[in-house]
Structure formats: structure tokens, C-alpha cells
Tab-separated table of N, CA and C in Angstrom:
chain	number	residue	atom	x	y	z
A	1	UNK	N	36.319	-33.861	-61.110
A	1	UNK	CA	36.605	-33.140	-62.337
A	1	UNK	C	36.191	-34.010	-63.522
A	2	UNK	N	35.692	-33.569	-64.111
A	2	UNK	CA	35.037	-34.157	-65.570
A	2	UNK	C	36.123	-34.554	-66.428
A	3	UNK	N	36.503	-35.221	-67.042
A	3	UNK	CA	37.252	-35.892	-68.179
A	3	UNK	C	37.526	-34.203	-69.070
A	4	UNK	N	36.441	-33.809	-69.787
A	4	UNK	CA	36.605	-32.382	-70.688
A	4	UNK	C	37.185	-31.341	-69.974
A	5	UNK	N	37.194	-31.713	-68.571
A	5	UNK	CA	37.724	-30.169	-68.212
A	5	UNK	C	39.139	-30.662	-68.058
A	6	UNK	N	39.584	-31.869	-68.082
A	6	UNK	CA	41.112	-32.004	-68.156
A	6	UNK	C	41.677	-31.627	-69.576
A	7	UNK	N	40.915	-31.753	-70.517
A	7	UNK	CA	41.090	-31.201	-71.755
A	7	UNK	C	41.336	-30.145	-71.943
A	8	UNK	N	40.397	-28.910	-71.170
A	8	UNK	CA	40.345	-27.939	-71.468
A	8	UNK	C	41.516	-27.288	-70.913
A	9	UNK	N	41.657	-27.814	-69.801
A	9	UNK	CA	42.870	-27.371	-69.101
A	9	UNK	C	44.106	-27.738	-69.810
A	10	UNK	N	44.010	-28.891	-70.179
A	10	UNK	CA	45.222	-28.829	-71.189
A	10	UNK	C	45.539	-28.288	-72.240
A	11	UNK	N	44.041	-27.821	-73.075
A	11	UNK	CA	44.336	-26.601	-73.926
A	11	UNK	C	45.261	-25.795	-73.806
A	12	UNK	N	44.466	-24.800	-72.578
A	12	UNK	CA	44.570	-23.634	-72.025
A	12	UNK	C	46.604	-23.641	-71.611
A	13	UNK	N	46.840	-24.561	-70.965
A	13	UNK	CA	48.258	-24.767	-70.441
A	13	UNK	C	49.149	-25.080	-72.087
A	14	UNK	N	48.742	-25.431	-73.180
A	14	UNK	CA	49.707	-25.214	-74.328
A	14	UNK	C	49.505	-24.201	-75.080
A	15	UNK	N	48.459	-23.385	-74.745
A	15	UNK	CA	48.120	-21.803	-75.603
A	15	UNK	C	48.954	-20.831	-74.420
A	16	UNK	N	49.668	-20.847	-73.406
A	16	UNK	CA	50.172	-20.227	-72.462
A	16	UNK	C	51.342	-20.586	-72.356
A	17	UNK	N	51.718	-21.955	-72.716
A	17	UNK	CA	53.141	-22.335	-72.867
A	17	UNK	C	53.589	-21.545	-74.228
A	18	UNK	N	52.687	-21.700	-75.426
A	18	UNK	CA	53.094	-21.029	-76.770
A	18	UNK	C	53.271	-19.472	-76.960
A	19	UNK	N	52.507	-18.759	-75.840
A	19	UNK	CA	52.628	-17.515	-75.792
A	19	UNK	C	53.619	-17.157	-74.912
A	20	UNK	N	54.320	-17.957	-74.103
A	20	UNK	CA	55.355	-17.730	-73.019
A	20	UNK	C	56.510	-17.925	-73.969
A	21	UNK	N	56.722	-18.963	-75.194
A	21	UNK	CA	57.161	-19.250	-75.675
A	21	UNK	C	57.743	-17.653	-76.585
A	22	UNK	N	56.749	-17.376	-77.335
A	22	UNK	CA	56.850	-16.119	-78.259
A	22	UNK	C	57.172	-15.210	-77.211
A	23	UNK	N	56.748	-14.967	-76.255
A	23	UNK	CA	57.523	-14.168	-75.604
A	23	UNK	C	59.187	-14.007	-75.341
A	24	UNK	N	59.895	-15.541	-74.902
A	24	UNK	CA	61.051	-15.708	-75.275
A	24	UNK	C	61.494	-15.457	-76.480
A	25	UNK	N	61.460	-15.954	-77.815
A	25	UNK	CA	61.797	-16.008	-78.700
A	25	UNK	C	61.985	-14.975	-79.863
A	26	UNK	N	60.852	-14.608	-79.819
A	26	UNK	CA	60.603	-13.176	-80.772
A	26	UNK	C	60.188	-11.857	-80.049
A	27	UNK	N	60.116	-11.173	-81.376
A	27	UNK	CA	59.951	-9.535	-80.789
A	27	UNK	C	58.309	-9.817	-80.829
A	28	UNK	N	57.909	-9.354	-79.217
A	28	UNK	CA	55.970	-9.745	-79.571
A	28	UNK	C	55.608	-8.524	-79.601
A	29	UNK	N	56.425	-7.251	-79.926
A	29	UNK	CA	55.613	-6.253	-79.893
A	29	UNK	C	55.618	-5.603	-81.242
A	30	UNK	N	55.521	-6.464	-82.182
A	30	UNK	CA	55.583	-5.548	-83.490
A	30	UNK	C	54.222	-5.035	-83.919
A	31	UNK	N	53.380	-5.382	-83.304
A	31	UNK	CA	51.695	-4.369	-83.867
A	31	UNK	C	52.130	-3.393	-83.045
A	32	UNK	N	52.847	-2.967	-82.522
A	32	UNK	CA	53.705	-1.619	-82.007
A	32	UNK	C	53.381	-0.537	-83.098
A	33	UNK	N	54.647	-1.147	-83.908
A	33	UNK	CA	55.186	-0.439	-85.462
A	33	UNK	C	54.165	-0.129	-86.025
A	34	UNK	N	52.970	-0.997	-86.322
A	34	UNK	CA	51.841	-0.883	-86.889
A	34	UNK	C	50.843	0.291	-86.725
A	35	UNK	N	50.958	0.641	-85.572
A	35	UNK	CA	49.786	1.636	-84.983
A	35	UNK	C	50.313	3.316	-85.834
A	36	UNK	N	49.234	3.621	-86.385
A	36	UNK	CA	49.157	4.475	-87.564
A	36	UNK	C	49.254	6.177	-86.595
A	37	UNK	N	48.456	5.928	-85.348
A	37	UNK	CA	48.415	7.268	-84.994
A	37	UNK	C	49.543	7.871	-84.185
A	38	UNK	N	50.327	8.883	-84.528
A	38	UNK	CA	51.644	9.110	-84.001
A	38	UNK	C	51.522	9.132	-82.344
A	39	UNK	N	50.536	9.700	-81.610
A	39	UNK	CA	50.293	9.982	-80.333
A	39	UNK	C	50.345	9.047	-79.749
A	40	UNK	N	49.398	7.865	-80.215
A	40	UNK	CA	49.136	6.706	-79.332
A	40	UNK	C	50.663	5.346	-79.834
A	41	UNK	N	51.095	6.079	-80.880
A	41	UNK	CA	52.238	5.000	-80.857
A	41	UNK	C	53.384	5.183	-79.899
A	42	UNK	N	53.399	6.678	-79.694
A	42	UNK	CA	54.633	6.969	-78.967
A	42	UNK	C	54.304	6.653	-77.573
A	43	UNK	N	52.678	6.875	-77.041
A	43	UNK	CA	52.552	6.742	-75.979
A	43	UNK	C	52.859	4.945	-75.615
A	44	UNK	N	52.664	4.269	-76.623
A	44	UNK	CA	52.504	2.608	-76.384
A	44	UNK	C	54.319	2.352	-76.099
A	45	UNK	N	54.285	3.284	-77.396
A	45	UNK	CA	56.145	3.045	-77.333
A	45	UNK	C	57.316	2.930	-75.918
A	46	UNK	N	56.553	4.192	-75.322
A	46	UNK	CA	56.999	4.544	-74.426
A	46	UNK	C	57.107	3.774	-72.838
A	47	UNK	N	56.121	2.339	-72.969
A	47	UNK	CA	55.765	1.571	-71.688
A	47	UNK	C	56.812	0.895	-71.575
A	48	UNK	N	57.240	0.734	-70.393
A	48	UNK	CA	58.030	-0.694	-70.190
A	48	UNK	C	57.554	-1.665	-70.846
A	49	UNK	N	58.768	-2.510	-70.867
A	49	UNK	CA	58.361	-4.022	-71.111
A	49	UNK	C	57.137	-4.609	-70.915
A	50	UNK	N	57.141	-4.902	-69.532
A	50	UNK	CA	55.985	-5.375	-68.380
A	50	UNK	C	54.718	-5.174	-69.119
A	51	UNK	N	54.396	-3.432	-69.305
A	51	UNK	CA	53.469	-3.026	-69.328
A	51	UNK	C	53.023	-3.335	-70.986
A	52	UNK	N	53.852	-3.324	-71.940
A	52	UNK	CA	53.929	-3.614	-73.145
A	52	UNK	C	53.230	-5.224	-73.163
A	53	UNK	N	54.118	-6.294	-72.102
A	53	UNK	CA	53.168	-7.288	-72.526
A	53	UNK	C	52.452	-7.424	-72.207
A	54	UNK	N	51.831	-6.637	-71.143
A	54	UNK	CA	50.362	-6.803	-70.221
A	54	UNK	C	49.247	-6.583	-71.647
A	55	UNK	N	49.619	-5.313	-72.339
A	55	UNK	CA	48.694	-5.067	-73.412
A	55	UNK	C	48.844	-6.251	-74.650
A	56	UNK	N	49.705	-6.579	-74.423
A	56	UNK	CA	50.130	-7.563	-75.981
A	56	UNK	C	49.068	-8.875	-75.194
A	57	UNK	N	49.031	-9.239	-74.505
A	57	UNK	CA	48.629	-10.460	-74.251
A	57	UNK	C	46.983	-10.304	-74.406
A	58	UNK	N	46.522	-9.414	-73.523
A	58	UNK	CA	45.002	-8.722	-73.215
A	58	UNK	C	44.117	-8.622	-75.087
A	59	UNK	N	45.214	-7.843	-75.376
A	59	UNK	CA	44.463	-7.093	-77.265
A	59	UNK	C	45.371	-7.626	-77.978
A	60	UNK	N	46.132	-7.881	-77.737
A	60	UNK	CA	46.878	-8.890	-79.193
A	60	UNK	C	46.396	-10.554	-79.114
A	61	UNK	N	46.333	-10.926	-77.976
A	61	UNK	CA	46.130	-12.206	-78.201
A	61	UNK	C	44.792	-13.172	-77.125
A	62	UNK	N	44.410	-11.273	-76.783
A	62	UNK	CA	42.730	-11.870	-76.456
A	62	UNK	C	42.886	-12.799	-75.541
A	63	UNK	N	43.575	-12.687	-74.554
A	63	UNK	CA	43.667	-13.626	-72.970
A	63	UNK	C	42.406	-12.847	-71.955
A	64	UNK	N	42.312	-13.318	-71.266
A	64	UNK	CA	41.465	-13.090	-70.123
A	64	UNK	C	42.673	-12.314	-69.030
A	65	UNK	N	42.231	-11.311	-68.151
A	65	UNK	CA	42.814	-10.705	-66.997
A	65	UNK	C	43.164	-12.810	-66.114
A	66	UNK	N	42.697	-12.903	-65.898
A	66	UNK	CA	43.219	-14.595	-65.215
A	66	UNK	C	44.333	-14.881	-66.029
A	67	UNK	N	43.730	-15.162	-67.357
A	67	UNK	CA	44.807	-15.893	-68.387
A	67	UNK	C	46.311	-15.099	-68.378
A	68	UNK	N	46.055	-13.915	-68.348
A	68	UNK	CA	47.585	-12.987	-68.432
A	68	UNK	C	48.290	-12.943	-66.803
A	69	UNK	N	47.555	-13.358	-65.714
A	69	UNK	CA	47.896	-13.352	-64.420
A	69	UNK	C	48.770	-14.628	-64.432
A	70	UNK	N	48.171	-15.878	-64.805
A	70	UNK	CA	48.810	-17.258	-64.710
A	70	UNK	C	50.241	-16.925	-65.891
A	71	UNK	N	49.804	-16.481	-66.473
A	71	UNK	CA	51.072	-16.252	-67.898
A	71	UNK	C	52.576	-15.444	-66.963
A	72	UNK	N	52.090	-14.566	-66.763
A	72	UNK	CA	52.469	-13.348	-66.014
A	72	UNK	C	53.539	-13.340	-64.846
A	73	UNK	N	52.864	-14.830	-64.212
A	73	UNK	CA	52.748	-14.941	-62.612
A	73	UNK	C	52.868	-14.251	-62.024
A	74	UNK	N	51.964	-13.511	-61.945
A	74	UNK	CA	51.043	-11.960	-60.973
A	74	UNK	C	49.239	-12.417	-60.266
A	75	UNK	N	49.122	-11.457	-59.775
A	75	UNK	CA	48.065	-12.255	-59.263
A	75	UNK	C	46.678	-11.228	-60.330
A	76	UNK	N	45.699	-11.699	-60.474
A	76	UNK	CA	44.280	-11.290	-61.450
A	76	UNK	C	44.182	-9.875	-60.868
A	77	UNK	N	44.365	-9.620	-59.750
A	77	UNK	CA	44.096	-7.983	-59.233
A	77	UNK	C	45.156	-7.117	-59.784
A	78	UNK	N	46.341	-7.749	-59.435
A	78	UNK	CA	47.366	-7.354	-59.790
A	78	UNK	C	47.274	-6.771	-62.022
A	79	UNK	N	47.023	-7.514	-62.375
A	79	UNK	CA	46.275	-7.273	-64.008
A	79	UNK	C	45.565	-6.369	-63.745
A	80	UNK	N	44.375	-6.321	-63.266
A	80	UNK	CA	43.213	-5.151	-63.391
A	80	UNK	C	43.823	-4.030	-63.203
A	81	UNK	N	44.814	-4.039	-62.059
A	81	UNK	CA	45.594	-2.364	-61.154
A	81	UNK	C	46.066	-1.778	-62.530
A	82	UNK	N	47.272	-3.011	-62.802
A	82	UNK	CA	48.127	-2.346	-64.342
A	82	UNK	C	47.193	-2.042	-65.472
A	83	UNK	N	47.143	-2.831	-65.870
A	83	UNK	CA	45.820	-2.489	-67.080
A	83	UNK	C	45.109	-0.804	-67.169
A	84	UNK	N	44.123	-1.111	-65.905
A	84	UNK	CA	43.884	0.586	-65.413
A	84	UNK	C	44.669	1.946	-65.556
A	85	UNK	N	45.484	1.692	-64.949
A	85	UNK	CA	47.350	1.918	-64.780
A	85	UNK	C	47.799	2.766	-66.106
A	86	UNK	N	47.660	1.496	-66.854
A	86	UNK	CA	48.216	2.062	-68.515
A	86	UNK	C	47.429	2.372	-69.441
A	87	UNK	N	46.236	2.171	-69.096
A	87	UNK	CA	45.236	2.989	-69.946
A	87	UNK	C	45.114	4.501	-69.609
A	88	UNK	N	45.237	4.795	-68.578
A	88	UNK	CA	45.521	6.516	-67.669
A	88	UNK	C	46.628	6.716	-68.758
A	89	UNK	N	47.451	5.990	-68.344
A	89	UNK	CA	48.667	6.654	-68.917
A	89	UNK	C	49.149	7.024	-70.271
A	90	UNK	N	48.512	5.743	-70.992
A	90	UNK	CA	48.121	5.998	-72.551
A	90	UNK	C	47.033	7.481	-73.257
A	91	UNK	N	46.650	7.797	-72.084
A	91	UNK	CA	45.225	9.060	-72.391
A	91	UNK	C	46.242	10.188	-71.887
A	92	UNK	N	46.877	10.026	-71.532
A	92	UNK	CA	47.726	11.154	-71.061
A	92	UNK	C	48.258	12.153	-71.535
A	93	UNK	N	48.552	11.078	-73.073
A	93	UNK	CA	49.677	11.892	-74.651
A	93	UNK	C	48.240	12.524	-75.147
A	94	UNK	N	47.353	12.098	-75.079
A	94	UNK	CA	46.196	12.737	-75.712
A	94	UNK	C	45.308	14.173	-75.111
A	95	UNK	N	46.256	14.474	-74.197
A	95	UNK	CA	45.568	15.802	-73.483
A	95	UNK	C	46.430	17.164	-74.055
């Protein structure tokens, strides 16, 4: 292993500790409130937890399907299924 990739890895492990962190601490779903269109707010509104941070992590804070798996502790397939999952389900209010 290269010297930089211990770096990087150590990045990566305090941008995941800080978001595990906000997860404890605060409400991470307030671009919730934000979302202007009544349909898609109620539909977001409406997810579990789980599924709420699967999206918060992915489009709020721009992780990788890996990055939200290690966060998560789920496995990377396991991300893709949900993800999929709640995008169906989000198109749903829109029919």
C-alpha cells in the first residue's frame, strides 16, 4: 500500500465518522422541508428512516453506493436494491 492511499483512507474514514456523527446528533433530513413540490415532498416524507438516509447520504452528501454501504453497514448490493426500491416508490405519488 502506498503511503497516499493511507491518507486517503484516512480521509475517507473522518468524512464517514462526521456523517455518522450528524446522523446522531442532528435532524439530517431538513432539505426534506425544503423540497418545493408538494408530491415529491410527501412522497420523500413518507420513507422510513432507513430509506430517508439512504437518500440523504447518496444526494445530500454525494457518497458513493460503497461509501453509504460502509456508513450504513449494509452490503454495496444491498444500496443499489434500496436505492432502486425508493426511487419506484417515490414515482409512485406521481402517477
Amino acid at each position: 500500500m502506498r503511503p497516499e492511499d493511507k491518507e486517503d483512507d484516512y480521509i475517507e474514514d473522518k468524512e464517514n465518522e462526521e456523517i455518522e456523527d450528524a446522523l446522531a446528533k442532528r435532524n439530517l433530513f431538513g432539505w426534506i422541508d425544503q423540497i418545493e413540490n408538494p408530491q415529491l415532498h410527501k412522497a420523500v416524507s413518507n420513507l422510513s428512516t432507513e430509506k430517508k438516509t439512504l437518500l440523504t447520504l447518496r444526494y445530500q452528501y454525494q457518497k458513493t453506493q460503497q461509501e453509504v454501504s460502509r456508513i450504513m453497514h449494509i452490503g454495496q448490493q444491498a444500496v443499489s436494491k434500496s436505492e432502486r426500491g425508493i426511487l419506484k416508490e417515490i414515482k409512485k405519488f406521481f402517477k
